[in-house]
CSV table of N, CA, C and O in Angstrom, one decimal:
chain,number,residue,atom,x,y,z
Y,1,UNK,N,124.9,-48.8,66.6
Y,1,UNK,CA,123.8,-48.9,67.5
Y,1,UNK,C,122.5,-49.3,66.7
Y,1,UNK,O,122.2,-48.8,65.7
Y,2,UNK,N,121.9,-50.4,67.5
Y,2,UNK,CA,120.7,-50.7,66.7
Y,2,UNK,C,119.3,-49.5,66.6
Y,2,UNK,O,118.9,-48.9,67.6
Y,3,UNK,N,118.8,-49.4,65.5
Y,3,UNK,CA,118.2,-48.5,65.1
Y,3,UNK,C,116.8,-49.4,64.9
Y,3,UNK,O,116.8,-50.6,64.6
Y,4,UNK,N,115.4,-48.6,65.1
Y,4,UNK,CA,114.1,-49.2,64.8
Y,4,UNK,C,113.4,-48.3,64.3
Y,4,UNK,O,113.4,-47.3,65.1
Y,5,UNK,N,112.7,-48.1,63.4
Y,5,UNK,CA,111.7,-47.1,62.8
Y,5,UNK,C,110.5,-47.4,62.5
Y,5,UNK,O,110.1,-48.2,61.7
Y,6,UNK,N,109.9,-46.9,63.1
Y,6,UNK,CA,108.0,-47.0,62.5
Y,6,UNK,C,107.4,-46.4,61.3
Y,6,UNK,O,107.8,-45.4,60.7
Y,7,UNK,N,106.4,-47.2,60.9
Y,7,UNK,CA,105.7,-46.6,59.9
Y,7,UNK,C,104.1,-47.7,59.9
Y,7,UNK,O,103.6,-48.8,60.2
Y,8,UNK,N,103.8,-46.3,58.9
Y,8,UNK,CA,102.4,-47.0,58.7
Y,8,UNK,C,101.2,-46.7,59.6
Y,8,UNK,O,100.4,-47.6,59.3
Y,9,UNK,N,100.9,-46.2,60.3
Y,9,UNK,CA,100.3,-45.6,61.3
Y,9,UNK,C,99.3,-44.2,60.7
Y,9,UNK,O,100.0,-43.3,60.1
Y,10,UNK,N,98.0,-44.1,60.8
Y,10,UNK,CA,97.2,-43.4,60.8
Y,10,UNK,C,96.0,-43.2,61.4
Y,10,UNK,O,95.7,-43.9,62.4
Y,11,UNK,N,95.0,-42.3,60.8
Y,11,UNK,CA,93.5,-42.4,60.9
Y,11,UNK,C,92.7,-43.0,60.2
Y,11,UNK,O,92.7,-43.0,59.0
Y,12,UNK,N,92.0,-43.9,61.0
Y,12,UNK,CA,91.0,-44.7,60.4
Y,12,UNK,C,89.6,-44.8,60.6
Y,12,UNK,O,89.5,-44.1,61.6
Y,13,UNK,N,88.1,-45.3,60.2
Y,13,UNK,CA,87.2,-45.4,60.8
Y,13,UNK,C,87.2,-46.5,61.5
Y,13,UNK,O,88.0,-47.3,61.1
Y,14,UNK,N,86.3,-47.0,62.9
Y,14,UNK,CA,86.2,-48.2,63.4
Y,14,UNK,C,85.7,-49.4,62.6
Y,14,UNK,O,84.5,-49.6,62.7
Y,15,UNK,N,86.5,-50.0,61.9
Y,15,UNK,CA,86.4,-51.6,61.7
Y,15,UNK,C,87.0,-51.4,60.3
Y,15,UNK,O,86.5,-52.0,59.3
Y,16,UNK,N,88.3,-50.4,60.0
Y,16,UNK,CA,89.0,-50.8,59.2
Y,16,UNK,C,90.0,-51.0,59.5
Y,16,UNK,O,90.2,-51.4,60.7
Y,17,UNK,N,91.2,-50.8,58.1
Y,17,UNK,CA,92.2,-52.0,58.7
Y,17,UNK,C,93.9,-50.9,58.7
Y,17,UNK,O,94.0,-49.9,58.0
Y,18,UNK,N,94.8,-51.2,59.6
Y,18,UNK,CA,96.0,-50.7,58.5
Y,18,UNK,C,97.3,-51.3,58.9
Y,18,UNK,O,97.2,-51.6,60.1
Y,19,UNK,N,98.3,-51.6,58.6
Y,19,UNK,CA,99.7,-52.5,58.3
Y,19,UNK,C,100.7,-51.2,58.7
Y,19,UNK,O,101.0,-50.2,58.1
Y,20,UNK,N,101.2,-52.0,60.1
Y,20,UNK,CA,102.5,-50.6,60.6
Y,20,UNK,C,103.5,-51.6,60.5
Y,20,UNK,O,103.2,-52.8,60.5
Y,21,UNK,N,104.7,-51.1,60.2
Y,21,UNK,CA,106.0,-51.6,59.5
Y,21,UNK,C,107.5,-51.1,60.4
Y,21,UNK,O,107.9,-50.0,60.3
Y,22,UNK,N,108.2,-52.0,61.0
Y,22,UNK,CA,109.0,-51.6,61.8
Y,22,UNK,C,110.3,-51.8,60.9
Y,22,UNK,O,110.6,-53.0,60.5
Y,23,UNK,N,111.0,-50.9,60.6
Y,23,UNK,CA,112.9,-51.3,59.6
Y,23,UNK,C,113.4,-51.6,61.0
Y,23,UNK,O,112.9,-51.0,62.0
Y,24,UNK,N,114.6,-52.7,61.1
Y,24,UNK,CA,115.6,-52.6,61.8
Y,24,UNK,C,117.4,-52.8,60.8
Y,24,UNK,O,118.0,-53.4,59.9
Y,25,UNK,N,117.6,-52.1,61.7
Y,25,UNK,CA,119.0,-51.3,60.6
Y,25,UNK,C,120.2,-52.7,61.4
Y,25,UNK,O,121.4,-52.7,61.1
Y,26,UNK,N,119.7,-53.5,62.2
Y,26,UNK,CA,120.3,-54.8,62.3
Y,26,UNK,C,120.2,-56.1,61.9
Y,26,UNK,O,119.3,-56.1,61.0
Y,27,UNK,N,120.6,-57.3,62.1
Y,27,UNK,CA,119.8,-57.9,61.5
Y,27,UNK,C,118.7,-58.8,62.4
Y,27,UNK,O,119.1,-59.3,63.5
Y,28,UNK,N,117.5,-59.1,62.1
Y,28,UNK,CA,116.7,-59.5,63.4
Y,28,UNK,C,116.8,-61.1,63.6
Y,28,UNK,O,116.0,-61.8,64.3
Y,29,UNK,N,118.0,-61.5,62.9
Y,29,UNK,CA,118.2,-62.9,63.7
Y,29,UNK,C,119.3,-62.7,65.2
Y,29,UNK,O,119.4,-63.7,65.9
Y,30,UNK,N,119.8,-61.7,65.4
Y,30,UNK,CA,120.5,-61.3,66.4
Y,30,UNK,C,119.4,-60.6,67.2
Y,30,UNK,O,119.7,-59.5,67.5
Y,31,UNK,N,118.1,-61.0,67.6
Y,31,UNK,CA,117.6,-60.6,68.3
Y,31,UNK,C,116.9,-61.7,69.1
Y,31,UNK,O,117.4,-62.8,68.8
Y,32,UNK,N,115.8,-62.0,70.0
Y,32,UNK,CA,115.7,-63.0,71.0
Y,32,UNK,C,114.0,-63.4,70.4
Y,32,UNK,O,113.4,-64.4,70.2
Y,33,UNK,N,113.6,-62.1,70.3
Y,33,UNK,CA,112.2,-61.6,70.1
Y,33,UNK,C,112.1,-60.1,69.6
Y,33,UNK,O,113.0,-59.3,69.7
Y,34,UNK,N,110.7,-59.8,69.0
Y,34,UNK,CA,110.6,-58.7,68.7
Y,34,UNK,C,109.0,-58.6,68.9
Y,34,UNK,O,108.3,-59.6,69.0
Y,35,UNK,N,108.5,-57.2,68.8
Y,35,UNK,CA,107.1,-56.8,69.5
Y,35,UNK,C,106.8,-55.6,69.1
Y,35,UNK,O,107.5,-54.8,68.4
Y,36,UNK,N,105.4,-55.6,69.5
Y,36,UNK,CA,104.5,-54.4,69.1
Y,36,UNK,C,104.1,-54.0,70.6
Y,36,UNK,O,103.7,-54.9,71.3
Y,37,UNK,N,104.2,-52.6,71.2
Y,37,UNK,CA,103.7,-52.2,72.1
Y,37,UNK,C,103.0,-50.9,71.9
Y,37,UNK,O,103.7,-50.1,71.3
Y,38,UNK,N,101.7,-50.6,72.2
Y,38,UNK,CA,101.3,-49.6,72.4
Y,38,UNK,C,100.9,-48.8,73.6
Y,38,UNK,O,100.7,-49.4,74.6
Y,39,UNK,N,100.8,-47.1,73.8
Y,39,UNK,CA,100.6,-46.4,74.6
Y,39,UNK,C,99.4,-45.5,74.3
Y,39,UNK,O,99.3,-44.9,73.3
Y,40,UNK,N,98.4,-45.4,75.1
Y,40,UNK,CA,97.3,-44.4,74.4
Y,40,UNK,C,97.6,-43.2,75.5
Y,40,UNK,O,98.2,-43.3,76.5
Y,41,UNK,N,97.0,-42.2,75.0
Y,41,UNK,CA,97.0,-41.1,75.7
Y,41,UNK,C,96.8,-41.1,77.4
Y,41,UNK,O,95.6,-41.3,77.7
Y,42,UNK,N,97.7,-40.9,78.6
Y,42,UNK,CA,97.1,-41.1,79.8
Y,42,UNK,C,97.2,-42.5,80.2
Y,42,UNK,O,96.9,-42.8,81.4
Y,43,UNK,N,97.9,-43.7,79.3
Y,43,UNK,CA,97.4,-45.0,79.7
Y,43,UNK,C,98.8,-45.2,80.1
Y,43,UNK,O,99.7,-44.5,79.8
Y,44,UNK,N,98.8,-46.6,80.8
Y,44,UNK,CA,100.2,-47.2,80.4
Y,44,UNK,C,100.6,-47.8,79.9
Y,44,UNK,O,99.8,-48.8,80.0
Y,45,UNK,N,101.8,-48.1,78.9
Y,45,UNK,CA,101.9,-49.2,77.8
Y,45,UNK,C,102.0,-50.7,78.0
Y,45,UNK,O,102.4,-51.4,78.9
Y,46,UNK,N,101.6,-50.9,77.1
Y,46,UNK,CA,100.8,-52.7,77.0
Y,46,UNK,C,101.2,-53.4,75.7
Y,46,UNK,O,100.8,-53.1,74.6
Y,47,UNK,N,101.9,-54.3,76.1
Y,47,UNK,CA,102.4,-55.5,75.2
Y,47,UNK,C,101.2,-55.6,74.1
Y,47,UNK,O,100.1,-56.0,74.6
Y,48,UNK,N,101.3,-55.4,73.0
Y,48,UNK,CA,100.2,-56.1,72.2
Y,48,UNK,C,100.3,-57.3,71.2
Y,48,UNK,O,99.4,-58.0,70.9
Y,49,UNK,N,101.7,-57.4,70.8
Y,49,UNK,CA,102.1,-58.5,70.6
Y,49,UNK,C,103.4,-59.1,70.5
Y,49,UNK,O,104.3,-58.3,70.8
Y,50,UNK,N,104.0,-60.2,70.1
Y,50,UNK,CA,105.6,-60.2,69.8
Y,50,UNK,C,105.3,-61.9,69.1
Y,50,UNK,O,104.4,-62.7,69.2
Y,51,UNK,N,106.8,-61.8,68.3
Y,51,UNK,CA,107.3,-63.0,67.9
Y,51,UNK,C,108.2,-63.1,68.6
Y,51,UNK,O,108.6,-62.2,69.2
Y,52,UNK,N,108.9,-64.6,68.6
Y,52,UNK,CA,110.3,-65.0,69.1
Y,52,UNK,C,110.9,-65.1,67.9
Y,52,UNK,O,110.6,-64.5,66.9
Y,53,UNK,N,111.9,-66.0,68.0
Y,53,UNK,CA,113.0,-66.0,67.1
Y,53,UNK,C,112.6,-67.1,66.6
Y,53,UNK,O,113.3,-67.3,65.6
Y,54,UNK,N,111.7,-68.1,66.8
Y,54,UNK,CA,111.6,-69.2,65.9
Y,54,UNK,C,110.0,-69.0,65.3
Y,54,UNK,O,109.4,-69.9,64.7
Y,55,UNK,N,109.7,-67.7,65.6
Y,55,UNK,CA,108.0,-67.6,64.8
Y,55,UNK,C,107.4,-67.7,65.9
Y,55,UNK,O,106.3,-67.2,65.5
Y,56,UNK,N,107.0,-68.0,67.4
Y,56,UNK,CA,106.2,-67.9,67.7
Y,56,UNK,C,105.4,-67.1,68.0
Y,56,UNK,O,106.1,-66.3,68.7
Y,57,UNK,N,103.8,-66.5,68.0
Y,57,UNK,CA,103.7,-65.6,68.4
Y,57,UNK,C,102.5,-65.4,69.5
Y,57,UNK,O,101.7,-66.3,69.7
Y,58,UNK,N,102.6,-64.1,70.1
Y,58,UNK,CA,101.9,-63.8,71.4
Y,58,UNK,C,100.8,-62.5,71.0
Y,58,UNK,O,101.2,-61.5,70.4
Y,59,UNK,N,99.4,-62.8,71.5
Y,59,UNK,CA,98.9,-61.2,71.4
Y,59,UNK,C,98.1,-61.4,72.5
Y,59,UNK,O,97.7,-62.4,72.9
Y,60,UNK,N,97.9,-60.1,73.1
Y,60,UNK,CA,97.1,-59.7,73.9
Y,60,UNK,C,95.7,-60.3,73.4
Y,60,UNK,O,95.4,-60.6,72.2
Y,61,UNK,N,94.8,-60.3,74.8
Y,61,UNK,CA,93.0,-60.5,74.5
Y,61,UNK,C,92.6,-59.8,74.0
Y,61,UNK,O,91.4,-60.2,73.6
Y,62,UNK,N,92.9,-58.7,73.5
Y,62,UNK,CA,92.2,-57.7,73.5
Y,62,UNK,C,92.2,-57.7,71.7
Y,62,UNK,O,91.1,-57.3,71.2
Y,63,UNK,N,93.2,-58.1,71.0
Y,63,UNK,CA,93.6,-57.7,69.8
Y,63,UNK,C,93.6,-59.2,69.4
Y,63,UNK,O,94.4,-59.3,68.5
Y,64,UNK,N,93.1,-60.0,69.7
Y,64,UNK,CA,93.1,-61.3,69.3
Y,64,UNK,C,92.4,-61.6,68.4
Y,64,UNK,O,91.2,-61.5,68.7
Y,65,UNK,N,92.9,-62.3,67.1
Y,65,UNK,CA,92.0,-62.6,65.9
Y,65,UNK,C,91.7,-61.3,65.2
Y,65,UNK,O,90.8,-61.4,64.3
Y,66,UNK,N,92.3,-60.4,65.3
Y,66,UNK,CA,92.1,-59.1,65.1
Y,66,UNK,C,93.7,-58.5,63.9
Y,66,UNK,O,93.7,-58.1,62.7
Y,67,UNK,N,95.0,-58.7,65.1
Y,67,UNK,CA,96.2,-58.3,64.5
Y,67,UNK,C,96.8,-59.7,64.0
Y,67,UNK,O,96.6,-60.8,64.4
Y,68,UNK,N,97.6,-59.4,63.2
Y,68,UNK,CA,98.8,-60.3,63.2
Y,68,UNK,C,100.1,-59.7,62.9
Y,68,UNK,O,100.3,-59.0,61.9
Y,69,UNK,N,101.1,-60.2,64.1
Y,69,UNK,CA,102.1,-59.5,64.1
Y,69,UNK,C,103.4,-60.8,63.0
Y,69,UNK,O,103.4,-62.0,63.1
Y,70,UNK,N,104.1,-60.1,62.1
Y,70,UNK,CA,104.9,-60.9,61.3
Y,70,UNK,C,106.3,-60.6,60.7
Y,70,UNK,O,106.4,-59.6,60.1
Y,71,UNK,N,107.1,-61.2,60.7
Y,71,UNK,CA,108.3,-60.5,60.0
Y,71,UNK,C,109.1,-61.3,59.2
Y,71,UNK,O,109.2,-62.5,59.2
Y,72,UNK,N,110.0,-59.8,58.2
Y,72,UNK,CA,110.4,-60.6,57.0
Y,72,UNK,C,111.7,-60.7,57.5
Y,72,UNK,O,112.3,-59.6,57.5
Y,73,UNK,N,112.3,-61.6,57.8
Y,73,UNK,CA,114.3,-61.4,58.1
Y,73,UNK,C,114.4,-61.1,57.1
Y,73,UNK,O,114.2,-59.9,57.3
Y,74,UNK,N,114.6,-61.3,55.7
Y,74,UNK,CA,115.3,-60.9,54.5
Y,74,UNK,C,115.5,-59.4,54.6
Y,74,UNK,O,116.5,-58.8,54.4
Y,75,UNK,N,114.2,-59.0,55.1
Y,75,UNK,CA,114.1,-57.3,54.9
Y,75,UNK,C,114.3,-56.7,56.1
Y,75,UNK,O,114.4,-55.4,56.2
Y,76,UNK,N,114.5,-57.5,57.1
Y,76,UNK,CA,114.9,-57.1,58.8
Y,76,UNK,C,113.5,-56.2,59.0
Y,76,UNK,O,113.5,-55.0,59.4
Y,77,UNK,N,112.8,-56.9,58.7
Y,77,UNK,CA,111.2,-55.8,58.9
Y,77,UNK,C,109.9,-56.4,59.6
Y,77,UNK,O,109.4,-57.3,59.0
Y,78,UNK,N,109.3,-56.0,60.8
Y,78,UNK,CA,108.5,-56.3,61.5
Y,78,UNK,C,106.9,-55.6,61.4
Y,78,UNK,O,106.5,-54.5,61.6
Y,79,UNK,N,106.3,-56.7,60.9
Y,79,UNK,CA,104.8,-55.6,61.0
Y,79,UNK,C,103.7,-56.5,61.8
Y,79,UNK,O,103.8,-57.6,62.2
Y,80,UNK,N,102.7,-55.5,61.7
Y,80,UNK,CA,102.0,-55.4,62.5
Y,80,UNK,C,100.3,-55.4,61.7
Y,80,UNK,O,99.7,-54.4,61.5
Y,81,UNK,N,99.7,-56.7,61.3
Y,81,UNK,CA,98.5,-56.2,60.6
Y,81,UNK,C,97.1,-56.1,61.3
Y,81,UNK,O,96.6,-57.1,61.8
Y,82,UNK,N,96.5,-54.7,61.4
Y,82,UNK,CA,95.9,-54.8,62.3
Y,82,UNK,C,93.9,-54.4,61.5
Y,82,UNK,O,93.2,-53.4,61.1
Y,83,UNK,N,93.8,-55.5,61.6
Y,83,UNK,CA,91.8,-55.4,60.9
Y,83,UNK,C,91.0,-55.2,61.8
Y,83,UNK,O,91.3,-55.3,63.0
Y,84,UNK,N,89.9,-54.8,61.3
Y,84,UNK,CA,88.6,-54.7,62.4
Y,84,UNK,C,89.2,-53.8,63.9
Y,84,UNK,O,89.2,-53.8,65.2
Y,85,UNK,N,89.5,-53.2,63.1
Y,85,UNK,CA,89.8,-51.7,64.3
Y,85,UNK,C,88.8,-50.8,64.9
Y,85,UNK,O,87.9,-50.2,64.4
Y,86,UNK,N,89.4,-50.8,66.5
Y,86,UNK,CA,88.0,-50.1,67.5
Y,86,UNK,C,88.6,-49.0,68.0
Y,86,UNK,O,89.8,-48.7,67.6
Y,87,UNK,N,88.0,-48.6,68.7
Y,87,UNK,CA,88.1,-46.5,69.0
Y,87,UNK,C,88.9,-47.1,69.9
Y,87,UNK,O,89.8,-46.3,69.9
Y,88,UNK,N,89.3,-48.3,70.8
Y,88,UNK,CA,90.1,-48.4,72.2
Y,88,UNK,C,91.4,-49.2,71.5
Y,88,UNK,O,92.3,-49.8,72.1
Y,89,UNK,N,91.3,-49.2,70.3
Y,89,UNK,CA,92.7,-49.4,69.6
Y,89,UNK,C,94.0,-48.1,69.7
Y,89,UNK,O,95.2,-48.2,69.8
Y,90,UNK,N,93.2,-47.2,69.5
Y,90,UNK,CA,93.9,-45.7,69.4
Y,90,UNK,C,94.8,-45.6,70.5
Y,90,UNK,O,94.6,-46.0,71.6
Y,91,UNK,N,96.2,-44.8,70.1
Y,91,UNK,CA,97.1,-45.3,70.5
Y,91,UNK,C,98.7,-45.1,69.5
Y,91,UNK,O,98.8,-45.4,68.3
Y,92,UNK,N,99.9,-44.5,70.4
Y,92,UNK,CA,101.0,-44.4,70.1
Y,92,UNK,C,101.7,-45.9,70.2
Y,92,UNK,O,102.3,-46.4,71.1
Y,93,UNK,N,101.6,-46.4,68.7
Y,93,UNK,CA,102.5,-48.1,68.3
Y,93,UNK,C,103.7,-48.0,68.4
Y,93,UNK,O,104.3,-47.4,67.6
Y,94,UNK,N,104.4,-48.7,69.5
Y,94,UNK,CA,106.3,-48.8,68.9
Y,94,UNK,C,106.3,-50.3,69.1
Y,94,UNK,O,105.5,-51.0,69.7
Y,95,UNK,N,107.3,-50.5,68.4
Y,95,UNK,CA,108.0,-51.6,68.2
Y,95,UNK,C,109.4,-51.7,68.7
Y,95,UNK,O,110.1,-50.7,68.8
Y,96,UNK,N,109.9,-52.9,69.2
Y,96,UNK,CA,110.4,-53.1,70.4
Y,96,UNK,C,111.5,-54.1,70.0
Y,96,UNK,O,110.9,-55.0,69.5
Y,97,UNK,N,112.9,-54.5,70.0
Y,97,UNK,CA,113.5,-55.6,69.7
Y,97,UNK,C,114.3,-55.9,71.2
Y,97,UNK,O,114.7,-55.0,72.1
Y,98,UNK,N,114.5,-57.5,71.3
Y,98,UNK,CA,114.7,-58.2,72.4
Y,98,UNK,C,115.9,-58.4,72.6
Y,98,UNK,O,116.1,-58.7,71.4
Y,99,UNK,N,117.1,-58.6,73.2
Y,99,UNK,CA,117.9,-58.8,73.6
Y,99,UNK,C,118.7,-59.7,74.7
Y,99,UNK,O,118.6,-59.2,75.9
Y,100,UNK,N,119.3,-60.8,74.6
Y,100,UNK,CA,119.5,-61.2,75.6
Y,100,UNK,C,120.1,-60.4,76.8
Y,100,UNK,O,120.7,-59.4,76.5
Y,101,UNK,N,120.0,-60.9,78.1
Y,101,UNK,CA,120.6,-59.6,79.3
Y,101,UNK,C,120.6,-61.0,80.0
Y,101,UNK,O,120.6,-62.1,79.6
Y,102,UNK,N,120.4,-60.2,81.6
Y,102,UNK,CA,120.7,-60.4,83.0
Y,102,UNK,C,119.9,-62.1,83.1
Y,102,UNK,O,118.8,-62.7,82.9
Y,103,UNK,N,121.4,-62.6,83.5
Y,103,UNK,CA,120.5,-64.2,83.9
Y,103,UNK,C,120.1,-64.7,82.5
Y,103,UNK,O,119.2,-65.5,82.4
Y,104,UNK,N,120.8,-64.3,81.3
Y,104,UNK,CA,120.3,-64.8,80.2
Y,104,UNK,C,118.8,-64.5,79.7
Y,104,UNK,O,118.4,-65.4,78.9
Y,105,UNK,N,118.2,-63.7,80.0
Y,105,UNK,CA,116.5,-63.7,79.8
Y,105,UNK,C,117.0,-62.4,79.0
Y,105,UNK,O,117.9,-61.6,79.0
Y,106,UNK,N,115.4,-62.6,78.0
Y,106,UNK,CA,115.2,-61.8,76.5
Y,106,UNK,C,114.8,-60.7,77.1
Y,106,UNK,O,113.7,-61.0,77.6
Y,107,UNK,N,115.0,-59.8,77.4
Y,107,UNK,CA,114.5,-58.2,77.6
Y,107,UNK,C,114.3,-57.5,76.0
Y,107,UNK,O,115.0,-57.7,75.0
Y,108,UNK,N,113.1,-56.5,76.1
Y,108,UNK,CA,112.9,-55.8,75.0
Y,108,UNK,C,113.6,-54.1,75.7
Y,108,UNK,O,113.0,-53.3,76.5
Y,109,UNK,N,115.0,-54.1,75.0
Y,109,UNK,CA,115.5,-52.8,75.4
Y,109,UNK,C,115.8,-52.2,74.5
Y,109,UNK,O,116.1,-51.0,74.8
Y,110,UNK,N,115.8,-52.5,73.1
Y,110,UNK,CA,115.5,-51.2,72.3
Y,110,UNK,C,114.2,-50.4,71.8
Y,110,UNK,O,113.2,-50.4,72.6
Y,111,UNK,N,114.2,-50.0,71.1
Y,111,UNK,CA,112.5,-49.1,70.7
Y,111,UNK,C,112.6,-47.8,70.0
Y,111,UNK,O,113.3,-46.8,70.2
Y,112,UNK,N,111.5,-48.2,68.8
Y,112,UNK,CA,111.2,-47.4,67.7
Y,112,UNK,C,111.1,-45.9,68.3
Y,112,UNK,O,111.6,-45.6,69.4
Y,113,UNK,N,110.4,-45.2,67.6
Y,113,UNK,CA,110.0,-43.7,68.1
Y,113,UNK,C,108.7,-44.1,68.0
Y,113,UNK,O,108.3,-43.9,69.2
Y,114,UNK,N,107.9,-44.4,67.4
Y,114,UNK,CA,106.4,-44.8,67.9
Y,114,UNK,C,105.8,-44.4,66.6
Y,114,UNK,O,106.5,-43.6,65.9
Y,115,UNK,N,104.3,-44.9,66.0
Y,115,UNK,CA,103.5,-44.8,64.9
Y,115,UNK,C,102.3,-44.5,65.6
Y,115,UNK,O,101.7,-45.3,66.1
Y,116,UNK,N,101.9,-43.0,65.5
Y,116,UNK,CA,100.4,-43.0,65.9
Y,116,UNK,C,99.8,-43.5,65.1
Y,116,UNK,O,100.0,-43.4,63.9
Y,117,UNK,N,98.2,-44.4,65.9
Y,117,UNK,CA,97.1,-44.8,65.3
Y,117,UNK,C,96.1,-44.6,65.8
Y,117,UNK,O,96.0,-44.9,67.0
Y,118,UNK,N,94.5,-43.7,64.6
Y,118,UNK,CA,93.9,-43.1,65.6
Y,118,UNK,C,92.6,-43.7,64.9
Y,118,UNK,O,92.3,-43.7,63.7
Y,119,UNK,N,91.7,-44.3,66.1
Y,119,UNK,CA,90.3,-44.9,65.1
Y,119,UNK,C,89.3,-44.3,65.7
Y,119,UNK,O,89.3,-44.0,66.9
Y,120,UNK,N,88.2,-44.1,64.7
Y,120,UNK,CA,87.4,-42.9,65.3
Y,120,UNK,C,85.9,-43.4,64.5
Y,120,UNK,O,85.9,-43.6,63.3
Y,121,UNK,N,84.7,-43.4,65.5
Y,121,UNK,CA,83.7,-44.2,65.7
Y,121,UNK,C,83.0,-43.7,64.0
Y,121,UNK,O,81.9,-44.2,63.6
């Protein structure tokens, strides 16, 4: 069973930086896509970014020019670099790997246990 693990996740002041790090215990060319989602306390979770399988990548408005989401296949490792961090960044990070399914479309159906990240004014 495919396995995802977080890391890298803490407390910070607003407008520093920090680098969360996803292992997959598969390898991530057998995957479609892969992603960063976050949950804040009370909210509901929100795509914040993903690659596909050939590098492309996606981020939300909100985190734009801000994160860069990247990964190493060698190391089957997905991160997440996130600078210039604001108090509405705060928030439980998982990482998410994609799978082909129904009708052939990429669904993200596995998922880490989550990396809290908490920024504070």
């Amino acid at each position: 069973q495919v396995q995802l693990v977080e890391s890298g996740g803490g407390s910070v002041q607003a407008g520093g930086s920090l680098k969360l790090s996803c292992t997959v215990s598969e390898s991530i060319w057998g995957t479609c896509g892969m992603a960063w989602y976050r949950q804040a306390s009370g909210k509901e979770r929100e795509l914040v970014s993903s690659i596909s399988r050939d590098g492309t990548t996606r981020y939300t408005d909100s985190v734009k020019g801000r994160f860069t989401i990247s990964q190493d296949n060698a190391k089957n490792t997905l991160y997440l670099q996130m600078n210039s961090l604001k108090t509405e960044d705060t928030a439980l990070y998982y990482c998410a790997a994609a799978y082909l399914g129904y009708l052939n479309h990429c669904d993200f159906t596995t998922w880490g246990q989550g990396t809290q990240v908490t920024v504070s004014r």
